[in-house]
C-alpha positions as a Python dict, from the first residue, in 0.01 Angstrom:
ca = {
    (1, 'X'): (0, 0, 0),
    (2, 'X'): (300, -182, -148),
    (3, 'X'): (360, -228, -517),
    (4, 'X'): (251, -590, -487),
    (5, 'X'): (-101, -482, -386),
    (6, 'X'): (-360, -546, -656),
    (7, 'X'): (-424, -179, -729),
    (8, 'X'): (-57, -147, -828),
    (9, 'X'): (-12, -482, -1004),
    (10, 'X'): (15, -480, -1383),
    (11, 'X'): (-124, -833, -1397),
    (12, 'X'): (-423, -736, -1181),
    (13, 'X'): (-484, -423, -1389),
    (14, 'X'): (-494, -629, -1708),
    (15, 'X'): (-764, -847, -1550),
    (16, 'X'): (-972, -548, -1436),
    (17, 'X'): (-1156, -358, -1714),
    (18, 'X'): (-1210, -58, -1484),
    (19, 'X'): (-847, -31, -1379),
    (20, 'X'): (-725, -90, -1734),
    (21, 'X'): (-951, 188, -1864),
    (22, 'X'): (-805, 428, -1608),
    (23, 'X'): (-449, 333, -1704),
    (24, 'X'): (-515, 362, -2079),
    (25, 'X'): (-691, 699, -2056),
    (26, 'X'): (-430, 829, -1814),
    (27, 'X'): (-155, 739, -2060),
    (28, 'X'): (-343, 912, -2342),
    (29, 'X'): (-389, 1235, -2148),
    (30, 'X'): (-22, 1239, -2051),
    (31, 'X'): (82, 1176, -2413),
    (32, 'X'): (-121, 1475, -2531),
    (33, 'X'): (31, 1695, -2263),
    (34, 'X'): (384, 1570, -2337),
    (35, 'X'): (388, 1676, -2701),
    (36, 'X'): (407, 2056, -2660),
    (37, 'X'): (630, 2019, -2354),
    (38, 'X'): (881, 1803, -2541),
    (39, 'X'): (885, 2047, -2832),
    (40, 'X'): (937, 2343, -2597),
    (41, 'X'): (1224, 2171, -2416),
    (42, 'X'): (1385, 2087, -2750),
    (43, 'X'): (1382, 2457, -2835),
    (44, 'X'): (1545, 2536, -2498),
    (45, 'X'): (1818, 2282, -2571),
    (46, 'X'): (1864, 2419, -2922),
    (47, 'X'): (1782, 2096, -3105),
    (48, 'X'): (1524, 1975, -3356),
    (49, 'X'): (1184, 1905, -3188),
    (50, 'X'): (1213, 1543, -3297),
    (51, 'X'): (1493, 1487, -3044),
    (52, 'X'): (1265, 1593, -2760),
    (53, 'X'): (972, 1388, -2886),
    (54, 'X'): (1186, 1079, -2940),
    (55, 'X'): (1328, 1125, -2588),
    (56, 'X'): (975, 1144, -2447),
    (57, 'X'): (889, 814, -2618),
    (58, 'X'): (1203, 618, -2529),
    (59, 'X'): (1226, 751, -2171),
    (60, 'X'): (863, 669, -2090),
    (61, 'X'): (868, 323, -2246),
    (62, 'X'): (1204, 223, -2096),
    (63, 'X'): (1135, 353, -1746),
    (64, 'X'): (803, 168, -1741),
    (65, 'X'): (1008, -154, -1733),
    (66, 'X'): (1319, -60, -1534),
    (67, 'X'): (1199, 221, -1305),
    (68, 'X'): (1126, 182, -937),
    (69, 'X'): (819, 407, -913),
    (70, 'X'): (504, 280, -1090),
    (71, 'X'): (289, 540, -1268),
    (72, 'X'): (569, 801, -1270),
    (73, 'X'): (636, 971, -1604),
    (74, 'X'): (987, 1031, -1738),
    (75, 'X'): (1058, 1225, -2057),
    (76, 'X'): (1255, 1520, -2190),
    (77, 'X'): (1261, 1794, -1924),
    (78, 'X'): (1351, 2160, -1895),
    (79, 'X'): (1611, 2094, -1624),
    (80, 'X'): (1803, 1855, -1849),
    (81, 'X'): (1760, 2090, -2147),
    (82, 'X'): (1927, 2372, -1954),
    (83, 'X'): (2223, 2151, -1858),
    (84, 'X'): (2292, 2016, -2207),
    (85, 'X'): (2217, 2329, -2412),
    (86, 'X'): (2582, 2450, -2407),
    (87, 'X'): (2699, 2118, -2556),
    (88, 'X'): (2473, 2162, -2857),
    (89, 'X'): (2569, 2526, -2902),
    (90, 'X'): (2944, 2463, -2885),
    (91, 'X'): (2988, 2115, -3032),
    (92, 'X'): (2674, 2000, -3212),
    (93, 'X'): (2409, 1730, -3180),
    (94, 'X'): (2643, 1430, -3196),
    (95, 'X'): (2825, 1549, -2885),
    (96, 'X'): (2487, 1600, -2719),
    (97, 'X'): (2392, 1238, -2786),
    (98, 'X'): (2729, 1120, -2652),
    (99, 'X'): (2668, 1333, -2342),
    (100, 'X'): (2326, 1175, -2288),
    (101, 'X'): (2471, 823, -2312),
    (102, 'X'): (2757, 902, -2073),
    (103, 'X'): (2514, 1074, -1836),
    (104, 'X'): (2306, 757, -1835),
    (105, 'X'): (2611, 545, -1755),
    (106, 'X'): (2696, 776, -1464),
    (107, 'X'): (2339, 750, -1335),
    (108, 'X'): (2357, 371, -1343),
    (109, 'X'): (2684, 377, -1146),
    (110, 'X'): (2546, 626, -893),
    (111, 'X'): (2228, 423, -857),
    (112, 'X'): (2416, 99, -796),
    (113, 'X'): (2644, 283, -549),
    (114, 'X'): (2336, 375, -342),
    (115, 'X'): (2295, 746, -407),
    (116, 'X'): (1922, 707, -340),
    (117, 'X'): (1999, 666, 30),
    (118, 'X'): (2087, 1036, 41),
    (119, 'X'): (1715, 1112, 15),
    (120, 'X'): (1690, 1059, 391),
    (121, 'X'): (1886, 1383, 439),
    (122, 'X'): (1625, 1596, 260),
    (123, 'X'): (1408, 1765, 528),
    (124, 'X'): (1032, 1798, 500),
    (125, 'X'): (1058, 2177, 460),
    (126, 'X'): (1272, 2126, 150),
    (127, 'X'): (1014, 1884, 10),
    (128, 'X'): (734, 2135, 70),
    (129, 'X'): (938, 2413, -91),
    (130, 'X'): (1022, 2183, -381),
    (131, 'X'): (655, 2106, -444),
    (132, 'X'): (545, 2469, -416),
    (133, 'X'): (827, 2589, -643),
    (134, 'X'): (739, 2324, -896),
    (135, 'X'): (377, 2437, -899),
    (136, 'X'): (489, 2796, -954),
    (137, 'X'): (723, 2694, -1238),
    (138, 'X'): (447, 2494, -1408),
    (139, 'X'): (219, 2797, -1394),
    (140, 'X'): (488, 3038, -1512),
    (141, 'X'): (570, 2811, -1805),
    (142, 'X'): (215, 2863, -1931),
    (143, 'X'): (231, 3243, -1929),
    (144, 'X'): (398, 3272, -2273),
    (145, 'X'): (89, 3100, -2415),
    (146, 'X'): (-132, 3365, -2253),
    (147, 'X'): (58, 3676, -2356),
    (148, 'X'): (15, 3853, -2691),
    (149, 'X'): (-235, 3596, -2818),
    (150, 'X'): (-581, 3628, -2979),
    (151, 'X'): (-854, 3716, -2729),
    (152, 'X'): (-1033, 3388, -2800),
    (153, 'X'): (-757, 3205, -2610),
    (154, 'X'): (-878, 3339, -2276),
    (155, 'X'): (-1238, 3211, -2288),
    (156, 'X'): (-1108, 2878, -2420),
    (157, 'X'): (-872, 2846, -2123),
    (158, 'X'): (-1154, 2946, -1885),
    (159, 'X'): (-1388, 2684, -2032),
    (160, 'X'): (-1113, 2422, -2011),
    (161, 'X'): (-1051, 2498, -1643),
    (162, 'X'): (-1426, 2488, -1572),
    (163, 'X'): (-1455, 2145, -1738),
    (164, 'X'): (-1161, 2006, -1540),
    (165, 'X'): (-1305, 2137, -1211),
    (166, 'X'): (-1674, 2055, -1262),
    (167, 'X'): (-1678, 1733, -1465),
    (168, 'X'): (-1545, 1506, -1184),
    (169, 'X'): (-1848, 1608, -975),
    (170, 'X'): (-2072, 1432, -1229),
    (171, 'X'): (-1855, 1147, -1355),
    (172, 'X'): (-1501, 1012, -1332),
    (173, 'X'): (-1539, 752, -1604),
    (174, 'X'): (-1323, 960, -1838),
    (175, 'X'): (-1043, 1189, -1712),
    (176, 'X'): (-1161, 1550, -1712),
    (177, 'X'): (-839, 1678, -1879),
    (178, 'X'): (-899, 1447, -2177),
    (179, 'X'): (-1258, 1569, -2211),
    (180, 'X'): (-1140, 1930, -2200),
    (181, 'X'): (-879, 1869, -2472),
    (182, 'X'): (-1125, 1688, -2703),
    (183, 'X'): (-1411, 1937, -2660),
    (184, 'X'): (-1195, 2246, -2701),
    (185, 'X'): (-1027, 2100, -3009),
    (186, 'X'): (-1369, 2022, -3159),
    (187, 'X'): (-1491, 2374, -3081),
    (188, 'X'): (-1188, 2538, -3241),
    (189, 'X'): (-1215, 2324, -3554),
    (190, 'X'): (-1594, 2362, -3587),
    (191, 'X'): (-1584, 2735, -3530),
    (192, 'X'): (-1271, 2791, -3740),
    (193, 'X'): (-1124, 2985, -3449),
    (194, 'X'): (-778, 3116, -3524),
    (195, 'X'): (-574, 3044, -3210),
    (196, 'X'): (-223, 2901, -3153),
    (197, 'X'): (-207, 2523, -3193),
    (198, 'X'): (36, 2244, -3113),
    (199, 'X'): (154, 2253, -3475),
    (200, 'X'): (270, 2612, -3422),
    (201, 'X'): (516, 2495, -3156),
    (202, 'X'): (734, 2303, -3404),
    (203, 'X'): (745, 2034, -3669),
    (204, 'X'): (632, 1685, -3570),
    (205, 'X'): (835, 1380, -3681),
    (206, 'X'): (711, 1171, -3971),
    (207, 'X'): (912, 855, -3903),
    (208, 'X'): (1009, 628, -3615),
    (209, 'X'): (1335, 683, -3424),
    (210, 'X'): (1623, 462, -3537),
    (211, 'X'): (1922, 316, -3357),
    (212, 'X'): (2242, 517, -3403),
    (213, 'X'): (2590, 571, -3264),
    (214, 'X'): (2705, 933, -3217),
    (215, 'X'): (2959, 1046, -3476),
    (216, 'X'): (3227, 1168, -3235),
    (217, 'X'): (3593, 1073, -3192),
    (218, 'X'): (3631, 815, -2917),
    (219, 'X'): (3921, 1001, -2757),
    (220, 'X'): (4017, 1146, -2420),
    (221, 'X'): (3955, 1494, -2562),
    (222, 'X'): (3593, 1406, -2637),
    (223, 'X'): (3554, 1266, -2285),
    (224, 'X'): (3693, 1588, -2138),
    (225, 'X'): (3436, 1788, -2337),
    (226, 'X'): (3126, 1588, -2249),
    (227, 'X'): (3210, 1460, -1898),
    (228, 'X'): (3124, 1779, -1702),
    (229, 'X'): (2788, 1813, -1878),
    (230, 'X'): (2716, 1440, -1842),
    (231, 'X'): (2787, 1456, -1468),
    (232, 'X'): (2565, 1762, -1428),
    (233, 'X'): (2289, 1596, -1627),
    (234, 'X'): (2319, 1277, -1419),
    (235, 'X'): (2298, 1456, -1085),
    (236, 'X'): (2012, 1687, -1185),
    (237, 'X'): (1820, 1398, -1340),
    (238, 'X'): (1857, 1169, -1039),
    (239, 'X'): (1772, 1441, -790),
    (240, 'X'): (1459, 1550, -976),
    (241, 'X'): (1350, 1191, -1032),
    (242, 'X'): (1397, 1084, -670),
    (243, 'X'): (1217, 1393, -544),
    (244, 'X'): (929, 1319, -781),
    (245, 'X'): (920, 956, -668),
    (246, 'X'): (904, 1065, -303),
    (247, 'X'): (622, 1307, -386),
    (248, 'X'): (421, 1030, -553),
    (249, 'X'): (494, 802, -256),
    (250, 'X'): (338, 1063, -26),
    (251, 'X'): (37, 1124, -251),
    (252, 'X'): (-42, 755, -294),
    (253, 'X'): (68, 644, 54),
    (254, 'X'): (299, 382, -94),
    (255, 'X'): (670, 304, -96),
    (256, 'X'): (885, 275, -409),
    (257, 'X'): (1233, 142, -481),
    (258, 'X'): (1447, 456, -505),
    (259, 'X'): (1768, 266, -583),
    (260, 'X'): (1601, 96, -878),
    (261, 'X'): (1460, 430, -991),
    (262, 'X'): (1807, 588, -984),
    (263, 'X'): (1977, 328, -1204),
    (264, 'X'): (1660, 288, -1410),
    (265, 'X'): (1682, 654, -1510),
    (266, 'X'): (2034, 583, -1628),
    (267, 'X'): (1924, 287, -1840),
    (268, 'X'): (1646, 499, -1991),
    (269, 'X'): (1892, 775, -2082),
    (270, 'X'): (2134, 527, -2240),
    (271, 'X'): (1853, 387, -2455),
    (272, 'X'): (1736, 738, -2538),
    (273, 'X'): (2085, 844, -2645),
    (274, 'X'): (2126, 550, -2881),
    (275, 'X'): (1791, 638, -3039),
    (276, 'X'): (1891, 1000, -3093),
    (277, 'X'): (1695, 1157, -2805),
    (278, 'X'): (1799, 1454, -2592),
    (279, 'X'): (1775, 1272, -2259),
    (280, 'X'): (1549, 1345, -1966),
    (281, 'X'): (1426, 1250, -1622),
    (282, 'X'): (1103, 1233, -1423),
    (283, 'X'): (844, 1501, -1505),
    (284, 'X'): (644, 1613, -1205),
    (285, 'X'): (376, 1798, -1402),
    (286, 'X'): (294, 1501, -1623),
    (287, 'X'): (327, 1264, -1329),
    (288, 'X'): (66, 1467, -1142),
    (289, 'X'): (-165, 1448, -1445),
    (290, 'X'): (-120, 1072, -1448),
    (291, 'X'): (-145, 1003, -1075),
    (292, 'X'): (-376, 1276, -942),
    (293, 'X'): (-590, 1390, -1235),
    (294, 'X'): (-627, 1053, -1408),
    (295, 'X'): (-590, 818, -1111),
    (296, 'X'): (-334, 589, -1280),
    (297, 'X'): (-140, 356, -1051),
    (298, 'X'): (62, 111, -1262),
    (299, 'X'): (343, 92, -1516),
    (300, 'X'): (83, 43, -1789),
    (301, 'X'): (0, 416, -1797),
    (302, 'X'): (368, 510, -1820),
    (303, 'X'): (429, 264, -2104),
    (304, 'X'): (119, 375, -2294),
    (305, 'X'): (207, 743, -2251),
    (306, 'X'): (520, 681, -2458),
    (307, 'X'): (345, 457, -2711),
    (308, 'X'): (53, 695, -2756),
    (309, 'X'): (288, 991, -2796),
    (310, 'X'): (480, 825, -3077),
    (311, 'X'): (162, 704, -3244),
    (312, 'X'): (5, 1048, -3223),
    (313, 'X'): (297, 1247, -3361),
    (314, 'X'): (389, 995, -3633),
    (315, 'X'): (54, 846, -3730),
    (316, 'X'): (-185, 1128, -3638),
    (317, 'X'): (45, 1426, -3662),
    (318, 'X'): (-204, 1630, -3864),
    (319, 'X'): (-474, 1577, -3602),
    (320, 'X'): (-245, 1655, -3310),
    (321, 'X'): (-119, 1968, -3483),
    (322, 'X'): (-465, 2130, -3475),
    (323, 'X'): (-509, 2091, -3098),
    (324, 'X'): (-536, 2439, -2945),
    (325, 'X'): (-263, 2524, -2697),
    (326, 'X'): (-537, 2680, -2482),
    (327, 'X'): (-664, 2331, -2395),
    (328, 'X'): (-321, 2215, -2278),
    (329, 'X'): (-265, 2543, -2090),
    (330, 'X'): (-589, 2483, -1900),
    (331, 'X'): (-471, 2134, -1806),
    (332, 'X'): (-130, 2254, -1687),
    (333, 'X'): (-277, 2544, -1487),
    (334, 'X'): (-498, 2300, -1298),
    (335, 'X'): (-197, 2073, -1248),
    (336, 'X'): (-8, 2363, -1089),
    (337, 'X'): (-305, 2445, -864),
    (338, 'X'): (-336, 2083, -757),
    (339, 'X'): (38, 2045, -701),
    (340, 'X'): (82, 2352, -478),
    (341, 'X'): (70, 2276, -104),
    (342, 'X'): (-180, 2543, -3),
    (343, 'X'): (-171, 2433, 359),
    (344, 'X'): (196, 2532, 379),
    (345, 'X'): (118, 2902, 320),
    (346, 'X'): (-192, 2934, 539),
    (347, 'X'): (-140, 3206, 804),
    (348, 'X'): (-228, 2957, 1080),
    (349, 'X'): (41, 2717, 953),
    (350, 'X'): (305, 2989, 925),
    (351, 'X'): (231, 3108, 1279),
    (352, 'X'): (285, 2760, 1421),
    (353, 'X'): (586, 2672, 1207),
    (354, 'X'): (933, 2752, 1350),
    (355, 'X'): (1098, 3038, 1163),
    (356, 'X'): (1388, 2817, 1063),
    (357, 'X'): (1151, 2573, 888),
    (358, 'X'): (980, 2857, 703),
    (359, 'X'): (1319, 3000, 603),
    (360, 'X'): (1423, 2664, 455),
    (361, 'X'): (1098, 2639, 258),
    (362, 'X'): (1131, 2995, 126),
    (363, 'X'): (1496, 2947, 31),
    (364, 'X'): (1404, 2638, -170),
    (365, 'X'): (1117, 2817, -346),
    (366, 'X'): (1306, 3137, -424),
    (367, 'X'): (1618, 2968, -563),
    (368, 'X'): (1417, 2718, -766),
    (369, 'X'): (1193, 2981, -921),
    (370, 'X'): (1482, 3223, -980),
    (371, 'X'): (1698, 2963, -1157),
    (372, 'X'): (1420, 2747, -1306),
    (373, 'X'): (1625, 2456, -1178),
    (374, 'X'): (1472, 2227, -916),
    (375, 'X'): (1812, 2076, -832),
    (376, 'X'): (1961, 2413, -733),
    (377, 'X'): (1664, 2487, -511),
    (378, 'X'): (1685, 2153, -333),
    (379, 'X'): (2061, 2187, -278),
    (380, 'X'): (2024, 2539, -134),
    (381, 'X'): (1732, 2424, 81),
    (382, 'X'): (1930, 2132, 224),
    (383, 'X'): (2233, 2355, 293),
    (384, 'X'): (2012, 2616, 462),
    (385, 'X'): (1848, 2349, 676),
    (386, 'X'): (2190, 2208, 770),
    (387, 'X'): (2328, 2547, 875),
    (388, 'X'): (2019, 2637, 1078),
    (389, 'X'): (2015, 2295, 1243),
    (390, 'X'): (2383, 2319, 1333),
    (391, 'X'): (2328, 2667, 1476),
    (392, 'X'): (2030, 2551, 1681),
    (393, 'X'): (2205, 2242, 1818),
    (394, 'X'): (2521, 2440, 1898),
    (395, 'X'): (2328, 2658, 2144),
    (396, 'X'): (2208, 2351, 2332),
    (397, 'X'): (2563, 2276, 2454),
    (398, 'X'): (2645, 2396, 2807),
    (399, 'X'): (2952, 2402, 3032),
    (400, 'X'): (2891, 2386, 3409),
    (401, 'X'): (3156, 2426, 3677),
    (402, 'X'): (3122, 2176, 3961),
    (403, 'X'): (3297, 2345, 4252),
    (404, 'X'): (3226, 2257, 4616),
    (405, 'X'): (3335, 2604, 4721),
    (406, 'X'): (3074, 2783, 4509),
    (407, 'X'): (2735, 2714, 4342),
    (408, 'X'): (2747, 2553, 3999),
    (409, 'X'): (2734, 2818, 3726),
    (410, 'X'): (2592, 2711, 3390),
    (411, 'X'): (2715, 2888, 3080),
    (412, 'X'): (2612, 2859, 2719),
    (413, 'X'): (2877, 2743, 2479),
    (414, 'X'): (2810, 3051, 2273),
    (415, 'X'): (3021, 3278, 2487),
    (416, 'X'): (2980, 3314, 2867),
    (417, 'X'): (3263, 3160, 3069),
    (418, 'X'): (3122, 2937, 3339),
    (419, 'X'): (3424, 2939, 3576),
    (420, 'X'): (3553, 3291, 3613),
    (421, 'X'): (3409, 3413, 3945),
    (422, 'X'): (3746, 3502, 4093),
    (423, 'X'): (3728, 3243, 4372),
    (424, 'X'): (4060, 3109, 4491),
    (425, 'X'): (4128, 2738, 4501),
    (426, 'X'): (4431, 2610, 4698),
    (427, 'X'): (4731, 2494, 4497),
    (428, 'X'): (4716, 2126, 4426),
    (429, 'X'): (4336, 2127, 4444),
    (430, 'X'): (4100, 2010, 4174),
    (431, 'X'): (3812, 2158, 3976),
    (432, 'X'): (3565, 1975, 3756),
    (433, 'X'): (3371, 2105, 3457),
    (434, 'X'): (3073, 1913, 3321),
    (435, 'X'): (2994, 1952, 2951),
    (436, 'X'): (2641, 1867, 2831),
    (437, 'X'): (2530, 1836, 2468),
    (438, 'X'): (2646, 1735, 2124),
    (439, 'X'): (3001, 1842, 2047),
    (440, 'X'): (3079, 1908, 1681),
    (441, 'X'): (3233, 2190, 1479),
    (442, 'X'): (2953, 2441, 1548),
    (443, 'X'): (2934, 2388, 1925),
    (444, 'X'): (3299, 2307, 2002),
    (445, 'X'): (3465, 2604, 1834),
    (446, 'X'): (3373, 2824, 2134),
    (447, 'X'): (3448, 2552, 2390),
    (448, 'X'): (3802, 2681, 2444),
    (449, 'X'): (3668, 3008, 2591),
    (450, 'X'): (3463, 2844, 2865),
    (451, 'X'): (3739, 2779, 3120),
    (452, 'X'): (3926, 2991, 3375),
    (453, 'X'): (4283, 2897, 3286),
    (454, 'X'): (4444, 3148, 3529),
    (455, 'X'): (4212, 3095, 3827),
    (456, 'X'): (4172, 2716, 3813),
    (457, 'X'): (4377, 2491, 4046),
    (458, 'X'): (4657, 2256, 3946),
    (459, 'X'): (4427, 1975, 3842),
    (460, 'X'): (4128, 2025, 3610),
    (461, 'X'): (3878, 1759, 3505),
    (462, 'X'): (3640, 1787, 3209),
    (463, 'X'): (3354, 1543, 3250),
    (464, 'X'): (3195, 1444, 2916),
    (465, 'X'): (2952, 1186, 3058),
    (466, 'X'): (2659, 1388, 2924),
    (467, 'X'): (2821, 1481, 2593),
    (468, 'X'): (2918, 1314, 2267),
    (469, 'X'): (3226, 1388, 2057),
    (470, 'X'): (3127, 1383, 1690),
    (471, 'X'): (3423, 1519, 1494),
    (472, 'X'): (3787, 1623, 1476),
    (473, 'X'): (3697, 1986, 1550),
    (474, 'X'): (3593, 1887, 1900),
    (475, 'X'): (3910, 1685, 1960),
    (476, 'X'): (4114, 1982, 1835),
    (477, 'X'): (3928, 2209, 2080),
    (478, 'X'): (4006, 1973, 2369),
    (479, 'X'): (4372, 1965, 2259),
    (480, 'X'): (4375, 2347, 2262),
    (481, 'X'): (4227, 2352, 2613),
    (482, 'X'): (4491, 2104, 2732),
    (483, 'X'): (4766, 2319, 2577),
    (484, 'X'): (4640, 2636, 2751),
    (485, 'X'): (4633, 2464, 3089),
    (486, 'X'): (4979, 2315, 3029),
    (487, 'X'): (5112, 2664, 2956),
    (488, 'X'): (4997, 2758, 3307),
    (489, 'X'): (5167, 2451, 3455),
    (490, 'X'): (4835, 2274, 3516),
    (491, 'X'): (4712, 1923, 3439),
    (492, 'X'): (4392, 1847, 3245),
    (493, 'X'): (4207, 1515, 3250),
    (494, 'X'): (3916, 1432, 3019),
    (495, 'X'): (3679, 1170, 3164),
    (496, 'X'): (3336, 1020, 3100),
    (497, 'X'): (3376, 955, 2727),
    (498, 'X'): (3129, 703, 2587),
    (499, 'X'): (3267, 423, 2371),
    (500, 'X'): (3224, 598, 2033),
    (501, 'X'): (3363, 926, 2162),
    (502, 'X'): (3656, 749, 2332),
    (503, 'X'): (3759, 576, 2010),
    (504, 'X'): (3751, 904, 1820),
    (505, 'X'): (3934, 1093, 2097),
    (506, 'X'): (4209, 835, 2143),
    (507, 'X'): (4267, 817, 1768),
    (508, 'X'): (4294, 1193, 1712),
    (509, 'X'): (4404, 1355, 2040),
    (510, 'X'): (4750, 1506, 2004),
    (511, 'X'): (4773, 1410, 1637),
    (512, 'X'): (4591, 1697, 1467),
    (513, 'X'): (4877, 1946, 1474),
    (514, 'X'): (4873, 2319, 1543),
    (515, 'X'): (4589, 2507, 1379),
    (516, 'X'): (4386, 2191, 1320),
}
């Protein structure tokens, strides 16, 4: 359903007590889950936890107004933390803030330029691999909280998982993750159970974020320092955000404005930088909590997630600090289970799926998990899909000799010559070759080997009525064929070009130079 539908309308949600309750509780659950995540990502980036928490607040609140995907959560993320960590280590926090602001500006420019349209080139297998890898990363990120910890952590996590799984069977009035967090916190406090808490992850801020300008020289040297990191941050942030938006589109069977989401992420990062935050992008784990576990559907939940987070850490910091990490681990484990596409790894699915599709999915998963960077995995997945597609299409191109004196002999463009049968054709005669398929760099590179230059008559015709010329590589191959026939004193004519191919051929033929 479109965003204008009542279930997605902020105005309609404000008029519906049931919908409003879902949005408010969804925002609260997300806020609770964001706190330890933001602190952890701050540690990865090498900055004070306040920078991650402030980023979570400003990103969520800003994107709730300017973003293109309702109910999606943006905050400080691990992917951005990995990109900007070297800036902090080498140049300090002020350069980090300048990097975040510049990264936001770049995102706005890329968004306005239409980078979101590139999403159409991401195959389904890459999306499936992206989702599965994300689920694995969410689960792996919880393992440090389950290793070398008091034994009481394990039953607490088990109880939390049981509550999240079983409670929805009885009632969905209150999100099961919120119930699990509240009950486990109460049990730990009442029983004086000594287990790791949110407060152990890092200090919580005691004041509101304030507007600031980074204390860096406004010089070309500063730009040269921060520009590479800002560009990397911008690309990673947009890619992860657009992939998350597409995932939510699929889950909710709705369409969102990807262009608005792209430049909206930039605006959110600019605001975050001027408020001293570490920057961020869409968070799939928290988005899944909001959309799948809590059932939120509007911008209200995203806005309240940021507001609740700031209110909790500033106003109720002492209460938040005693929350057991076991409760949040249980929530995130169930998020990872719910995010993983189990159908994609069923033996029956793998048997039906073409090997190339499975290879693309595995490449995306392996690279993403190995690097802990979703952007790298998606890029490798798209490149793998492109190479395999080009290879597959290249083998669909055929060259057939049309010779009245002998039966037509088809030959694959991958190697067999379709005209060398040794038959003699009188001088001055003619021979025609028909080429079928899509001609581009992968299929046309072997085209030059498909003709009998010595045995063909004086006049040779290549009929491209059933083919399409896509690139300069194909024109260069046709030039090379013409040159080989000319060296034998023979004339080549290319016929049957469709309008698009003819324009490309006439523009480039004879003008590419030797070796091109």
